[in-house]
PDB file of C-alpha atoms and ligand atoms in Angstrom:
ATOM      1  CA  UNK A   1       4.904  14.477 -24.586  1.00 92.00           C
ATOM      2  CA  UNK A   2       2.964  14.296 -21.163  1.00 97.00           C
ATOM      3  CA  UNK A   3       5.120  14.318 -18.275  1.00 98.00           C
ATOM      4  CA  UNK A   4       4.503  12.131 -15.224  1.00 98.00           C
ATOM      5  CA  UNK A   5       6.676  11.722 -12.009  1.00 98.00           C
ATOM      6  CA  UNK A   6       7.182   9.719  -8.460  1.00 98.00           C
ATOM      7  CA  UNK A   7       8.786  12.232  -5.641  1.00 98.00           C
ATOM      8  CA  UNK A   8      10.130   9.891  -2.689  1.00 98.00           C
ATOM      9  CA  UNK A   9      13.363  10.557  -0.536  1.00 98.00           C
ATOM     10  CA  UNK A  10      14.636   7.913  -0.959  1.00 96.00           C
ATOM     11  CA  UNK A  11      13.628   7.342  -4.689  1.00 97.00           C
ATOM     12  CA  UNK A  12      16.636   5.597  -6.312  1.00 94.00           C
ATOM     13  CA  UNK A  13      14.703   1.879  -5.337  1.00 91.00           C
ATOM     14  CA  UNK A  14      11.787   3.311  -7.066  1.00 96.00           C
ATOM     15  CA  UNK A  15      10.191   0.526  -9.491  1.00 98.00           C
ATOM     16  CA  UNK A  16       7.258   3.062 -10.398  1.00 98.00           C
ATOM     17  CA  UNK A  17       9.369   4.687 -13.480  1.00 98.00           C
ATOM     18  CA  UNK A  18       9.626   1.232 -14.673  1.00 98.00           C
ATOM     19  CA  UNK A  19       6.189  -0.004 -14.294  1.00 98.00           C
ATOM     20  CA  UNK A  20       3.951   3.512 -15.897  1.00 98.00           C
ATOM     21  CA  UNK A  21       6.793   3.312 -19.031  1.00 98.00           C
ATOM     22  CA  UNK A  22       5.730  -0.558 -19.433  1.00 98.00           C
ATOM     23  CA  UNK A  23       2.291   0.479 -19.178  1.00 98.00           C
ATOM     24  CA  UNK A  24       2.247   3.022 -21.237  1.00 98.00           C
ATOM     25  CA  UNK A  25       4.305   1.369 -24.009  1.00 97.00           C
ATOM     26  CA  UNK A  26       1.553  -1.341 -23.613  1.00 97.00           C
ATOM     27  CA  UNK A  27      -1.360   0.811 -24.041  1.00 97.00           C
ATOM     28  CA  UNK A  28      -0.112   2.819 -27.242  1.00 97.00           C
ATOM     29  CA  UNK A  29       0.436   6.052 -25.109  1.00 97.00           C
ATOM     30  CA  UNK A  30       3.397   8.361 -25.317  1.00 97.00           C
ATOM     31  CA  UNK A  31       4.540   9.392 -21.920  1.00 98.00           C
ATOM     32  CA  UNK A  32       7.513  10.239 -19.684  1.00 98.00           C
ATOM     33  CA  UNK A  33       7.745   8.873 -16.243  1.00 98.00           C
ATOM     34  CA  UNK A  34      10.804  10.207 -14.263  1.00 98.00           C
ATOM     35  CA  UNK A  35      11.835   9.640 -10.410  1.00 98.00           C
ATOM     36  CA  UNK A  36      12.027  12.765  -8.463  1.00 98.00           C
ATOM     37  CA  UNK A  37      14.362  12.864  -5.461  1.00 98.00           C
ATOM     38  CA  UNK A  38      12.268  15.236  -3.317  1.00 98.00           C
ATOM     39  CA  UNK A  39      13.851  17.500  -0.724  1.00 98.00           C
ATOM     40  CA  UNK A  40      12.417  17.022   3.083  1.00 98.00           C
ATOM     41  CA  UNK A  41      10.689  20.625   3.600  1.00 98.00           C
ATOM     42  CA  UNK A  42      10.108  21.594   0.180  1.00 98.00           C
ATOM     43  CA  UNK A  43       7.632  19.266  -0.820  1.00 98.00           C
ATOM     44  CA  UNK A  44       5.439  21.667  -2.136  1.00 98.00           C
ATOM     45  CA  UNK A  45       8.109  23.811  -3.769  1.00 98.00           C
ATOM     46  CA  UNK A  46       9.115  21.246  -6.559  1.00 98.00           C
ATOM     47  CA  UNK A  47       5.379  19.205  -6.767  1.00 98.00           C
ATOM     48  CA  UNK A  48       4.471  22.391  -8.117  1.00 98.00           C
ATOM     49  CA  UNK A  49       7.224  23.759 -10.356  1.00 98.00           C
ATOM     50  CA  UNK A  50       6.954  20.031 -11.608  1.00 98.00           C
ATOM     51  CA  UNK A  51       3.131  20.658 -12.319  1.00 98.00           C
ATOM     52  CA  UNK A  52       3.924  24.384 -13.825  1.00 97.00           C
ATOM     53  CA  UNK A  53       7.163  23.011 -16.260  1.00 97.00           C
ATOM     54  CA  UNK A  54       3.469  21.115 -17.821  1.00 96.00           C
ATOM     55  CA  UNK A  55       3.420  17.876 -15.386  1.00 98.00           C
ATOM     56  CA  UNK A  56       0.000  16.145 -15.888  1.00 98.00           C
ATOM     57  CA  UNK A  57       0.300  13.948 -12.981  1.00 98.00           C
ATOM     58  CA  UNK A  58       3.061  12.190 -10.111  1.00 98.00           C
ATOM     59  CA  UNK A  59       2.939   9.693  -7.971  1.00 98.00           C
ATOM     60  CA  UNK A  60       4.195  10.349  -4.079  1.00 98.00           C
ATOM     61  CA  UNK A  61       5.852   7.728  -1.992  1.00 97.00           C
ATOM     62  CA  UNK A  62       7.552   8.270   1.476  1.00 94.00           C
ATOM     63  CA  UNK A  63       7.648  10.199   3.456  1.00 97.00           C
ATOM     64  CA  UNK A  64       5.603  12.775   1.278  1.00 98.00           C
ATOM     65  CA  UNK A  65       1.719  11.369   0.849  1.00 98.00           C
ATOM     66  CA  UNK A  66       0.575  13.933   3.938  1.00 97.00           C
ATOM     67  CA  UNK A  67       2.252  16.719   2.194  1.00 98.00           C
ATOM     68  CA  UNK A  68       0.526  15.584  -1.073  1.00 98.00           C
ATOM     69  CA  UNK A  69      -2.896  15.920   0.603  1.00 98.00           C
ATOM     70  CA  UNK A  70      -2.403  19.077   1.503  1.00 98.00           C
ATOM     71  CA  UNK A  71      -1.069  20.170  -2.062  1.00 98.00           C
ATOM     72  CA  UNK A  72      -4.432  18.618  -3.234  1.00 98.00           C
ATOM     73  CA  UNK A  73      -7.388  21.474  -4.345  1.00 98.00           C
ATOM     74  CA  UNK A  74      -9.353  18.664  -4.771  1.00 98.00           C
ATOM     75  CA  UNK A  75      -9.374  15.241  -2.764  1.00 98.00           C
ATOM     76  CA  UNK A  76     -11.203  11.696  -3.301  1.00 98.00           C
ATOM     77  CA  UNK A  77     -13.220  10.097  -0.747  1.00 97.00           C
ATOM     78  CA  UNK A  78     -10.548   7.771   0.414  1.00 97.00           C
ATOM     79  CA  UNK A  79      -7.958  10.504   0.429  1.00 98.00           C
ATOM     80  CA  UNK A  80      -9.776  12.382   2.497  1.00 98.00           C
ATOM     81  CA  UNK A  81     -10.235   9.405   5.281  1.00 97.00           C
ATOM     82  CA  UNK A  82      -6.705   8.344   4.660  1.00 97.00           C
ATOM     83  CA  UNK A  83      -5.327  11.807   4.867  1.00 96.00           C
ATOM     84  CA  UNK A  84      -2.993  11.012   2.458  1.00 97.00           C
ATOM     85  CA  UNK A  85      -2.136  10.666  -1.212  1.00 98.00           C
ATOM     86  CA  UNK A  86      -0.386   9.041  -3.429  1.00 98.00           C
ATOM     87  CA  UNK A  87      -2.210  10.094  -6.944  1.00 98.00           C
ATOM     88  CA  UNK A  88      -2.042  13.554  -8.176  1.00 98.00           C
ATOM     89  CA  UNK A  89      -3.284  14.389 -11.620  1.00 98.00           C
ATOM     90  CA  UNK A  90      -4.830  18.005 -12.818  1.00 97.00           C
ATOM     91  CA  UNK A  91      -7.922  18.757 -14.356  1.00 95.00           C
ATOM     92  CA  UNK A  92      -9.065  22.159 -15.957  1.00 94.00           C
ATOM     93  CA  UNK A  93      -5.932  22.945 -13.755  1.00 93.00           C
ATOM     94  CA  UNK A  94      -7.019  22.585 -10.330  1.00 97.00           C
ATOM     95  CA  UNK A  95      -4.986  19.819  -8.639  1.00 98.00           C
ATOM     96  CA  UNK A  96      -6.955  16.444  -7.895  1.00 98.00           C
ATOM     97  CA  UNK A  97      -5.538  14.061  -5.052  1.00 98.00           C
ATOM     98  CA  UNK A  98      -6.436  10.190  -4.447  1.00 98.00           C
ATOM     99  CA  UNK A  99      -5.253   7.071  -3.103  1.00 98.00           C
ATOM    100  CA  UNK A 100      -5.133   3.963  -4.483  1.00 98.00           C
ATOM    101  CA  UNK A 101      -2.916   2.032  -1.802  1.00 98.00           C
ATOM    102  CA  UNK A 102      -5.676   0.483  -0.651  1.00 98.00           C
ATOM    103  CA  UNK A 103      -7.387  -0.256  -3.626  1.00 98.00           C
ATOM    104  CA  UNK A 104      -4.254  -1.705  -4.940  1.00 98.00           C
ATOM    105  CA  UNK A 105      -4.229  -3.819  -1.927  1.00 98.00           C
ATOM    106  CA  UNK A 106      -7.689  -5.277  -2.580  1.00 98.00           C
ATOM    107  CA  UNK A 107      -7.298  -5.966  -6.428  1.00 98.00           C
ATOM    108  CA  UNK A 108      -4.325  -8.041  -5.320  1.00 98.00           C
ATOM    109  CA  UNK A 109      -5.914 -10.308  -2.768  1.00 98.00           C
ATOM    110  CA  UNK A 110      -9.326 -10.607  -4.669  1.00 98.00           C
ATOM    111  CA  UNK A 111      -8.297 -11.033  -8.312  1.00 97.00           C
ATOM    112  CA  UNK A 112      -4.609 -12.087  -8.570  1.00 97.00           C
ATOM    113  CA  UNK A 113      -5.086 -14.284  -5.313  1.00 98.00           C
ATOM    114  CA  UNK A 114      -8.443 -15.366  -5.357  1.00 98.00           C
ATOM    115  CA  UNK A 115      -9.343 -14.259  -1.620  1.00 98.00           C
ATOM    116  CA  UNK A 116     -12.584 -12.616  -0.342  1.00 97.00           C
ATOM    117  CA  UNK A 117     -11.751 -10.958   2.724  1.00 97.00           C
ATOM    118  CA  UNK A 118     -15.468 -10.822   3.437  1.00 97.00           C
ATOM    119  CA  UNK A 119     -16.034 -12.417   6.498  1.00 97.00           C
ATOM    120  CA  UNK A 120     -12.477 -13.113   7.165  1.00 98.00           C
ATOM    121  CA  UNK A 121     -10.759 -12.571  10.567  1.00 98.00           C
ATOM    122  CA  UNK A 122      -8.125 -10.270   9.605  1.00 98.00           C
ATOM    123  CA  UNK A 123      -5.260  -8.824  11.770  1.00 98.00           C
ATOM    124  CA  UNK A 124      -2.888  -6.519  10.932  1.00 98.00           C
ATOM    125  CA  UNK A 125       0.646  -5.959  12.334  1.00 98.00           C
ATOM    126  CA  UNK A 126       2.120  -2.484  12.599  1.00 97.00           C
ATOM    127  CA  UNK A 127       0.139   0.776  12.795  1.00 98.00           C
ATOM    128  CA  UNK A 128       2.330   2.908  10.238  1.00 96.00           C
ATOM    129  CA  UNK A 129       1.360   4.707   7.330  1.00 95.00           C
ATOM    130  CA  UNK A 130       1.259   1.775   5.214  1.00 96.00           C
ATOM    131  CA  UNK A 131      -1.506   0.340   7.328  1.00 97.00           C
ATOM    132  CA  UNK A 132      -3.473   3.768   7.409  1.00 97.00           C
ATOM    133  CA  UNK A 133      -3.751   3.348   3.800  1.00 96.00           C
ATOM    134  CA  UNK A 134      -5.232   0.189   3.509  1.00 98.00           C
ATOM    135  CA  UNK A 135      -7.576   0.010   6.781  1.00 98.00           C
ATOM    136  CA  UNK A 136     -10.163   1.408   4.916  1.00 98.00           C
ATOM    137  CA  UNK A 137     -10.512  -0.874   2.596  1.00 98.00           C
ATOM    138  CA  UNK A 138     -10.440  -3.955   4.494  1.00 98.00           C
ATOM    139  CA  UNK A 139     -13.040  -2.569   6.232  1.00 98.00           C
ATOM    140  CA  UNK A 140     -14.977  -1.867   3.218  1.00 98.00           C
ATOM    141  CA  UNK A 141     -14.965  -4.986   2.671  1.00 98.00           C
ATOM    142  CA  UNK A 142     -16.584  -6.157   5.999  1.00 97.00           C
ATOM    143  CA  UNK A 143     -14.607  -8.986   7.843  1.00 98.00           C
ATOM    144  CA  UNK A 144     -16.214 -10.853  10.727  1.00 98.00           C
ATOM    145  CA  UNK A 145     -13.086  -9.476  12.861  1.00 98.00           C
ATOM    146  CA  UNK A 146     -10.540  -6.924  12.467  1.00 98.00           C
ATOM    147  CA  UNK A 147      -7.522  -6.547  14.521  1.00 98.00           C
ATOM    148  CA  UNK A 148      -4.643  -4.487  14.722  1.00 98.00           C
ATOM    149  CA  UNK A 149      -1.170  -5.264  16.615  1.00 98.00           C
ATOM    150  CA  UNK A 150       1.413  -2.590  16.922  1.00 97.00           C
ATOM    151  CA  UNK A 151       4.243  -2.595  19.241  1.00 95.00           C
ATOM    152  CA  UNK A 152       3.135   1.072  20.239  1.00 97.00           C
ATOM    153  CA  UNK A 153       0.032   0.565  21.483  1.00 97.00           C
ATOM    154  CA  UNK A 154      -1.105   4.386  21.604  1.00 98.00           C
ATOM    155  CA  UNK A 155       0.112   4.270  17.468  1.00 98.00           C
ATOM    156  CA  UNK A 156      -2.741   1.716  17.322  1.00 98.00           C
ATOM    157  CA  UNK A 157      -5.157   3.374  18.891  1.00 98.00           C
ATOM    158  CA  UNK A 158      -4.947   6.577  16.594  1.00 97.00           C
ATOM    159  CA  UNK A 159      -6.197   4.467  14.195  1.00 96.00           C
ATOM    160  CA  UNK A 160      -8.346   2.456  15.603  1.00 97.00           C
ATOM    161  CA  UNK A 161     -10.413   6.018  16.547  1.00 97.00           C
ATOM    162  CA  UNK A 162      -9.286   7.494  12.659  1.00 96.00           C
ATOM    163  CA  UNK A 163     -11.235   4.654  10.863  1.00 97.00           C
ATOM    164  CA  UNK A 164     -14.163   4.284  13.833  1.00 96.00           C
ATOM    165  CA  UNK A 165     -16.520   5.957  11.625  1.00 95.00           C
ATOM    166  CA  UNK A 166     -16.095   3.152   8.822  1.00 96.00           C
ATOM    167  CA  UNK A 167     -16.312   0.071  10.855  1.00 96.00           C
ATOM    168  CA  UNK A 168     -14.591  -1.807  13.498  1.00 96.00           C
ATOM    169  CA  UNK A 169     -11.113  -2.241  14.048  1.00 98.00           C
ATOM    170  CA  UNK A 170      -9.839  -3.700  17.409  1.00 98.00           C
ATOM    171  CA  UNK A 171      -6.400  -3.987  19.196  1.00 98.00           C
ATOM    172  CA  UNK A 172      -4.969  -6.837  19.746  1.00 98.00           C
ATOM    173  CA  UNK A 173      -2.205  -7.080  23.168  1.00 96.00           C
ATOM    174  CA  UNK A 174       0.852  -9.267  21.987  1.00 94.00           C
ATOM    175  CA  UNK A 175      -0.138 -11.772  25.420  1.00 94.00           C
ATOM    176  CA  UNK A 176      -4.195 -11.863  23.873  1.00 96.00           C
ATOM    177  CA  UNK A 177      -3.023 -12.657  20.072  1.00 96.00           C
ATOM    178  CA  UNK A 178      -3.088 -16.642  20.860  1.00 94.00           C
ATOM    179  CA  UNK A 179      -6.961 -16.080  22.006  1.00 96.00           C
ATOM    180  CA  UNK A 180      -7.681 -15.806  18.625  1.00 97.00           C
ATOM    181  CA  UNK A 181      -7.489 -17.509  14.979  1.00 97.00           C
ATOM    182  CA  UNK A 182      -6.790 -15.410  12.380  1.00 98.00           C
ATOM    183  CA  UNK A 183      -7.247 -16.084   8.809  1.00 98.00           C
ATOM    184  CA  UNK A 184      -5.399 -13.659   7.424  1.00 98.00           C
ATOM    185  CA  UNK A 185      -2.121 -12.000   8.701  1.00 98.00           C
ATOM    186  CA  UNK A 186      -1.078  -9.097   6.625  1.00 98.00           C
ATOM    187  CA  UNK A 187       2.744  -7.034   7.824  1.00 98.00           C
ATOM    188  CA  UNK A 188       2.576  -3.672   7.931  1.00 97.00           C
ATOM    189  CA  UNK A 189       5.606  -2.827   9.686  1.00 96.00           C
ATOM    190  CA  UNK A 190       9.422  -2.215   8.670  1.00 93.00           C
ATOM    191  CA  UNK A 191      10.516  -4.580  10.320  1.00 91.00           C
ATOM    192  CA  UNK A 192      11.450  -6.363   7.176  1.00 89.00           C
ATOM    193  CA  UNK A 193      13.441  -3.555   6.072  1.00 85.00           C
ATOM    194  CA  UNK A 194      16.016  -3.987   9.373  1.00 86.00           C
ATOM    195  CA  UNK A 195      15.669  -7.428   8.855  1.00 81.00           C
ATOM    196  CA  UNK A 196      14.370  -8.137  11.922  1.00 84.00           C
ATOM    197  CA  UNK A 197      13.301 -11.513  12.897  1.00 84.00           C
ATOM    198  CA  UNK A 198       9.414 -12.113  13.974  1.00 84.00           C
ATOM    199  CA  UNK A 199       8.958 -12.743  17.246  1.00 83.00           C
ATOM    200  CA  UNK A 200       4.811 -13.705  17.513  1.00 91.00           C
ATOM    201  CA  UNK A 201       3.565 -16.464  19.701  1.00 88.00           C
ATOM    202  CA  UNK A 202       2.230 -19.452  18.430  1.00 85.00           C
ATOM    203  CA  UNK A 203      -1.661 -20.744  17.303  1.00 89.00           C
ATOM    204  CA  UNK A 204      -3.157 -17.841  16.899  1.00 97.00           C
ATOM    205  CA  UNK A 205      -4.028 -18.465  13.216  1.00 98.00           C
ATOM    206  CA  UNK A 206      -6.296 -20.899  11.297  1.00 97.00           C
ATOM    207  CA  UNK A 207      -3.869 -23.963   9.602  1.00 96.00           C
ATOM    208  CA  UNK A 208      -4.742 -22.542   6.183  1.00 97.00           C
ATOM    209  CA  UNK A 209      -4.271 -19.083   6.668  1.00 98.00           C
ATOM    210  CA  UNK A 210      -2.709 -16.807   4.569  1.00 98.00           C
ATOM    211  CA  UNK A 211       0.182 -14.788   5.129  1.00 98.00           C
ATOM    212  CA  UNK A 212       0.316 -11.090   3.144  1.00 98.00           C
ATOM    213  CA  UNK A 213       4.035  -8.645   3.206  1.00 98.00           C
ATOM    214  CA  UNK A 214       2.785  -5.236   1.942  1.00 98.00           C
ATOM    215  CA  UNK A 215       6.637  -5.175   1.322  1.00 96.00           C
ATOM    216  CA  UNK A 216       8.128  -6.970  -1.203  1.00 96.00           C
ATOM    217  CA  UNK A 217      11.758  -8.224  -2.057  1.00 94.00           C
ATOM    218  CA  UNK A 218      14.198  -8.527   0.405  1.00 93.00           C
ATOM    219  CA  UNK A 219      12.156  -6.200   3.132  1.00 94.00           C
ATOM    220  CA  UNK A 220       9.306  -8.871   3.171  1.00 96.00           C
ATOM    221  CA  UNK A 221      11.902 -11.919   4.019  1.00 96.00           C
ATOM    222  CA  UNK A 222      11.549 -12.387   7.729  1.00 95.00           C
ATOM    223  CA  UNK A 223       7.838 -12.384   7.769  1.00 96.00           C
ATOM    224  CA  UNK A 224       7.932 -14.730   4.951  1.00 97.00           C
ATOM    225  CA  UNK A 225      10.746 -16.955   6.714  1.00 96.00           C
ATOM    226  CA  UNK A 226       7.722 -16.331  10.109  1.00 96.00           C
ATOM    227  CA  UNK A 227       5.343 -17.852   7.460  1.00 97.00           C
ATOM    228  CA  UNK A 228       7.449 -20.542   5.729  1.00 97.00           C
ATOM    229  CA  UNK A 229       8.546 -21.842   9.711  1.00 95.00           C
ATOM    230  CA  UNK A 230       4.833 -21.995  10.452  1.00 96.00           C
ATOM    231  CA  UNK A 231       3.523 -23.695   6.876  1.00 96.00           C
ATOM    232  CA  UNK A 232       1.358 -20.764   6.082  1.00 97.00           C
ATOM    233  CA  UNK A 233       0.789 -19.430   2.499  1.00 98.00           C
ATOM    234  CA  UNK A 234       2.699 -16.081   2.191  1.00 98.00           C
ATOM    235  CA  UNK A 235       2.028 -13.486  -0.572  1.00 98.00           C
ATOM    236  CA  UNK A 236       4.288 -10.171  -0.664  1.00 98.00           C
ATOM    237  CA  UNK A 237       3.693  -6.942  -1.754  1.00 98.00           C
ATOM    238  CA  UNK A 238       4.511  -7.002  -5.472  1.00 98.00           C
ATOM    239  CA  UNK A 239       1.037  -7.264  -6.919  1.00 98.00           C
ATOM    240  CA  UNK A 240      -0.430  -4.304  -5.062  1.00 98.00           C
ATOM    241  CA  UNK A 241       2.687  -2.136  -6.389  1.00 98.00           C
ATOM    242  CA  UNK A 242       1.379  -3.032  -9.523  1.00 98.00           C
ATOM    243  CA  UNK A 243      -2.037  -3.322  -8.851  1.00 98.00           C
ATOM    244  CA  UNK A 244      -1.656   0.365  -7.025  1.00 98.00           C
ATOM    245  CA  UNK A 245       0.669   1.517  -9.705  1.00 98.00           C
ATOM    246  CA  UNK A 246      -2.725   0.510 -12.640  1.00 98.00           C
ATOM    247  CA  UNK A 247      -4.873   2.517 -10.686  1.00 98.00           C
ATOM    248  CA  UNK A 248      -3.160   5.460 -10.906  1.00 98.00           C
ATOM    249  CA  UNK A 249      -2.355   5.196 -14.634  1.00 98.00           C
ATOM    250  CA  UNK A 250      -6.021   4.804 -15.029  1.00 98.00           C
ATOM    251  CA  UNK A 251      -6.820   7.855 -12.928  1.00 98.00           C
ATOM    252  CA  UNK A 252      -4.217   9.595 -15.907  1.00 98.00           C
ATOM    253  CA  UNK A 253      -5.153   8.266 -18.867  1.00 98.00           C
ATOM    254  CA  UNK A 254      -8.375   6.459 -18.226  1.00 97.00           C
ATOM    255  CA  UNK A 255      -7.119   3.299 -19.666  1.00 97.00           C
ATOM    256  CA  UNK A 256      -6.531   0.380 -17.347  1.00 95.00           C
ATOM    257  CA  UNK A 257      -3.467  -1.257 -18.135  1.00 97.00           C
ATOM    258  CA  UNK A 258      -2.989  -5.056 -18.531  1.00 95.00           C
ATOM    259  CA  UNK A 259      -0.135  -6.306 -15.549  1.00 97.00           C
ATOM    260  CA  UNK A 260       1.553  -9.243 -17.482  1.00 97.00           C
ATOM    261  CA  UNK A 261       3.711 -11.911 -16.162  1.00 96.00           C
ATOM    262  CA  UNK A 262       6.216 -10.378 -18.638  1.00 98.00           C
ATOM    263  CA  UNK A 263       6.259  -7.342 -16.331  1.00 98.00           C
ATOM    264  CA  UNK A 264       6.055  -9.071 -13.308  1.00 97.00           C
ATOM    265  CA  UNK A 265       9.373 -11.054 -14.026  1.00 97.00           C
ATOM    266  CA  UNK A 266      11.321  -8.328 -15.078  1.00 97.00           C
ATOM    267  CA  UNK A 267      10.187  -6.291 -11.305  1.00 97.00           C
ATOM    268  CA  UNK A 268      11.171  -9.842  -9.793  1.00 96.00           C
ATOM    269  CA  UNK A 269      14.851 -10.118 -11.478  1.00 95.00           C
ATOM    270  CA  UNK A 270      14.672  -6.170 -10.241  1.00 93.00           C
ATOM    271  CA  UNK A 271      14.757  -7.231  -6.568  1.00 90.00           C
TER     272      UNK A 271
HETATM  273  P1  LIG B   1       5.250   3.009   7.026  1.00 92.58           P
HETATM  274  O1  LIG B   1       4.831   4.348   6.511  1.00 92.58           O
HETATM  275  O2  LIG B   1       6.063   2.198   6.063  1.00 92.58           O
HETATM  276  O3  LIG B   1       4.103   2.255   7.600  1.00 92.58           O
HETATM  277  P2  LIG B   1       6.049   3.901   9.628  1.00 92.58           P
HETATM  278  O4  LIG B   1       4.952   4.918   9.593  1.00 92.58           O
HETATM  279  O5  LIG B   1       7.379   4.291  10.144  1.00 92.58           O
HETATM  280  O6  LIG B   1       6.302   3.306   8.177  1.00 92.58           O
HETATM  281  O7  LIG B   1       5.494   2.643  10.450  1.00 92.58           O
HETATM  282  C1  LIG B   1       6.255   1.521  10.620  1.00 92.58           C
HETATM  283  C2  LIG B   1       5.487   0.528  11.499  1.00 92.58           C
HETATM  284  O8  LIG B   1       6.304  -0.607  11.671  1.00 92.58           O
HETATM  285  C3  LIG B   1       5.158   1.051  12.886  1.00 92.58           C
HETATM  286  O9  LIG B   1       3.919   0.564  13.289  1.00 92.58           O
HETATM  287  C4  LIG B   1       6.283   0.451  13.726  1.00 92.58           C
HETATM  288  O10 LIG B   1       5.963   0.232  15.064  1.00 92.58           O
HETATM  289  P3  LIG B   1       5.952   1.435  16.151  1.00 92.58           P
HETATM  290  O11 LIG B   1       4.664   2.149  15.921  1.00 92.58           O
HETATM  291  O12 LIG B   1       6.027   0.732  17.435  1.00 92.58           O
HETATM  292  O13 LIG B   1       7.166   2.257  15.833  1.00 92.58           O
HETATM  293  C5  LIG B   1       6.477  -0.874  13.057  1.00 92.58           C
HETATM  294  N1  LIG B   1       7.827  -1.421  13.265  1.00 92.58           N
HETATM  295  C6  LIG B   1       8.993  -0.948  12.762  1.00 92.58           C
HETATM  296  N2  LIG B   1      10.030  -1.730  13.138  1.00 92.58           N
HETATM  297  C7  LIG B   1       9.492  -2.727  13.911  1.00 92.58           C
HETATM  298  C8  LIG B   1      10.040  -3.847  14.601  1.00 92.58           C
HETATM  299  N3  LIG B   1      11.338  -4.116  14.584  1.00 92.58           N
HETATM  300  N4  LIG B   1       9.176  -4.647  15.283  1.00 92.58           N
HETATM  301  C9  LIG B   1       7.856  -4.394  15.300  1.00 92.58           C
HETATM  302  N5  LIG B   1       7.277  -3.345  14.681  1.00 92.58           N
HETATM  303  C10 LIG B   1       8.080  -2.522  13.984  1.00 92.58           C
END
């Protein structure tokens, strides 16, 4: 039986074990797909005893995806600008490393949501390493403006000068936000997770933009209740776990799987 993981600390919240067994139940493929508590400092250690007990593959959530790079022989294009991972899978046993975050991230908006970003004045709040791994790929996808706000500026800045090569991305002060009108706000930070209220100014945005939580459940509920209180369109997180989660089965097995709404409501009675 092939053998697939997720390492995370924490890991017990994990939905991923759930998600690859539906797939794989749905695509006629015989798998396991457990959720490894990983120990802070010996990342490495147990990735690869987990690859030499005949692992064909993991996933990596936080805080490990920079540690997964470096585990990574061999790394994909967005890895590599990323610099971090959160696919590995092994080929005529060297160990391959990729990202699909951001990819994830796009699927969601274009074809569950129906947005094209092209074009789009985007900002993004919070300069984490959730928003590292989907800068990229906004830019990729060319908006007329892209702006980042972070509540440590010099966090900002890193990757404002990480991603200059690919294409613009601009900070925004917290005073200059209302100079602008957004069309799309997607949260980066954990806030959400302390449940922290939003504190933003008002009218910076278009009246129909839309509001995106790269979080989902009950860590994306104050920038939703920021979104509801200003009658914008919010979206969380929950299709780019799954959209994320179908890339990397397909980077496995080569077989995309289908995300049904059956699968979707049992995540959302998960929450
Ligand atoms: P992740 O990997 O999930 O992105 P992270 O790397 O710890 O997590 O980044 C969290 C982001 O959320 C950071 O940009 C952080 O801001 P700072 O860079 O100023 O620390 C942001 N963040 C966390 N709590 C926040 C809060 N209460 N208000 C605003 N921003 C917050």
């Amino acid at each position: 039986m092939k053998k697939y993981a997720v390492f995370g600390n924490p890991i017990k919240h994990s939905m991923s074990p759930l998600i690859h067994t539906y797939f794989a139940k749905h695509s006629g493929i015989e798998l396991t797909y457990e959720a490894i508590l990983g120990t802070i400092g010996k990342f490495e250690l147990e990735a690869k005893e987990f690859l030499n007990k005949g692992g064909k593959g993991f996933n990596i959530t936080l805080p490990f995806k920079q540690e997964a790079y470096n585990l990574a022989d061999i790394k994909s294009d967005i890895a590599k600008i990323t610099g971090s991972v959160n696919t590995i899978s092994i080929k005529d046993g060297l160990i391959y490393g990729d990202n699909t975050d951001g990819s994830g991230f796009i699927k969601d908006i274009k074809n569950n949501i129906g947005y094209d970003i092209r074009k789009k004045k985007v900002l993004i709040l919070g300069a984490g390493g959730a928003a590292m791994g989907i800068i990229p790929n906004i830019l990729y996808e060319q908006p007329s403006e892209f702006k980042i706000y972070n509540r440590t500026y010099e966090k900002a800045k890193k990757l404002c000068n990480k991603f200059l090569d690919i294409g613009k991305l601009d900070i925004v002060s917290l005073e200059d936000l209302k100079k602008n009108k957004f069309d799309i706000i997607i949260n980066s930070t954990s806030a959400g997770i302390s449940g922290t209220e939003f504190f933003l100014p008002k009218n910076f945005f278009e009246n129909d933009a839309i509001c995106y939580d790269l979080s989902y459940g009950a860590a994306s509920n104050s920038f939703k209740n920021w979104a509801n209180k200003n009658k914008l369109t919010f979206y969380d997180g929950l299709g780019m776990l799954l959209e994320q989660a179908a890339d990397s089965f397909y980077i496995w097995e080569l077989k995309r799987p289908v995300i049904t709404d059956e699968l979707k409501n049992i995540l959302l009675k998960k929450l």
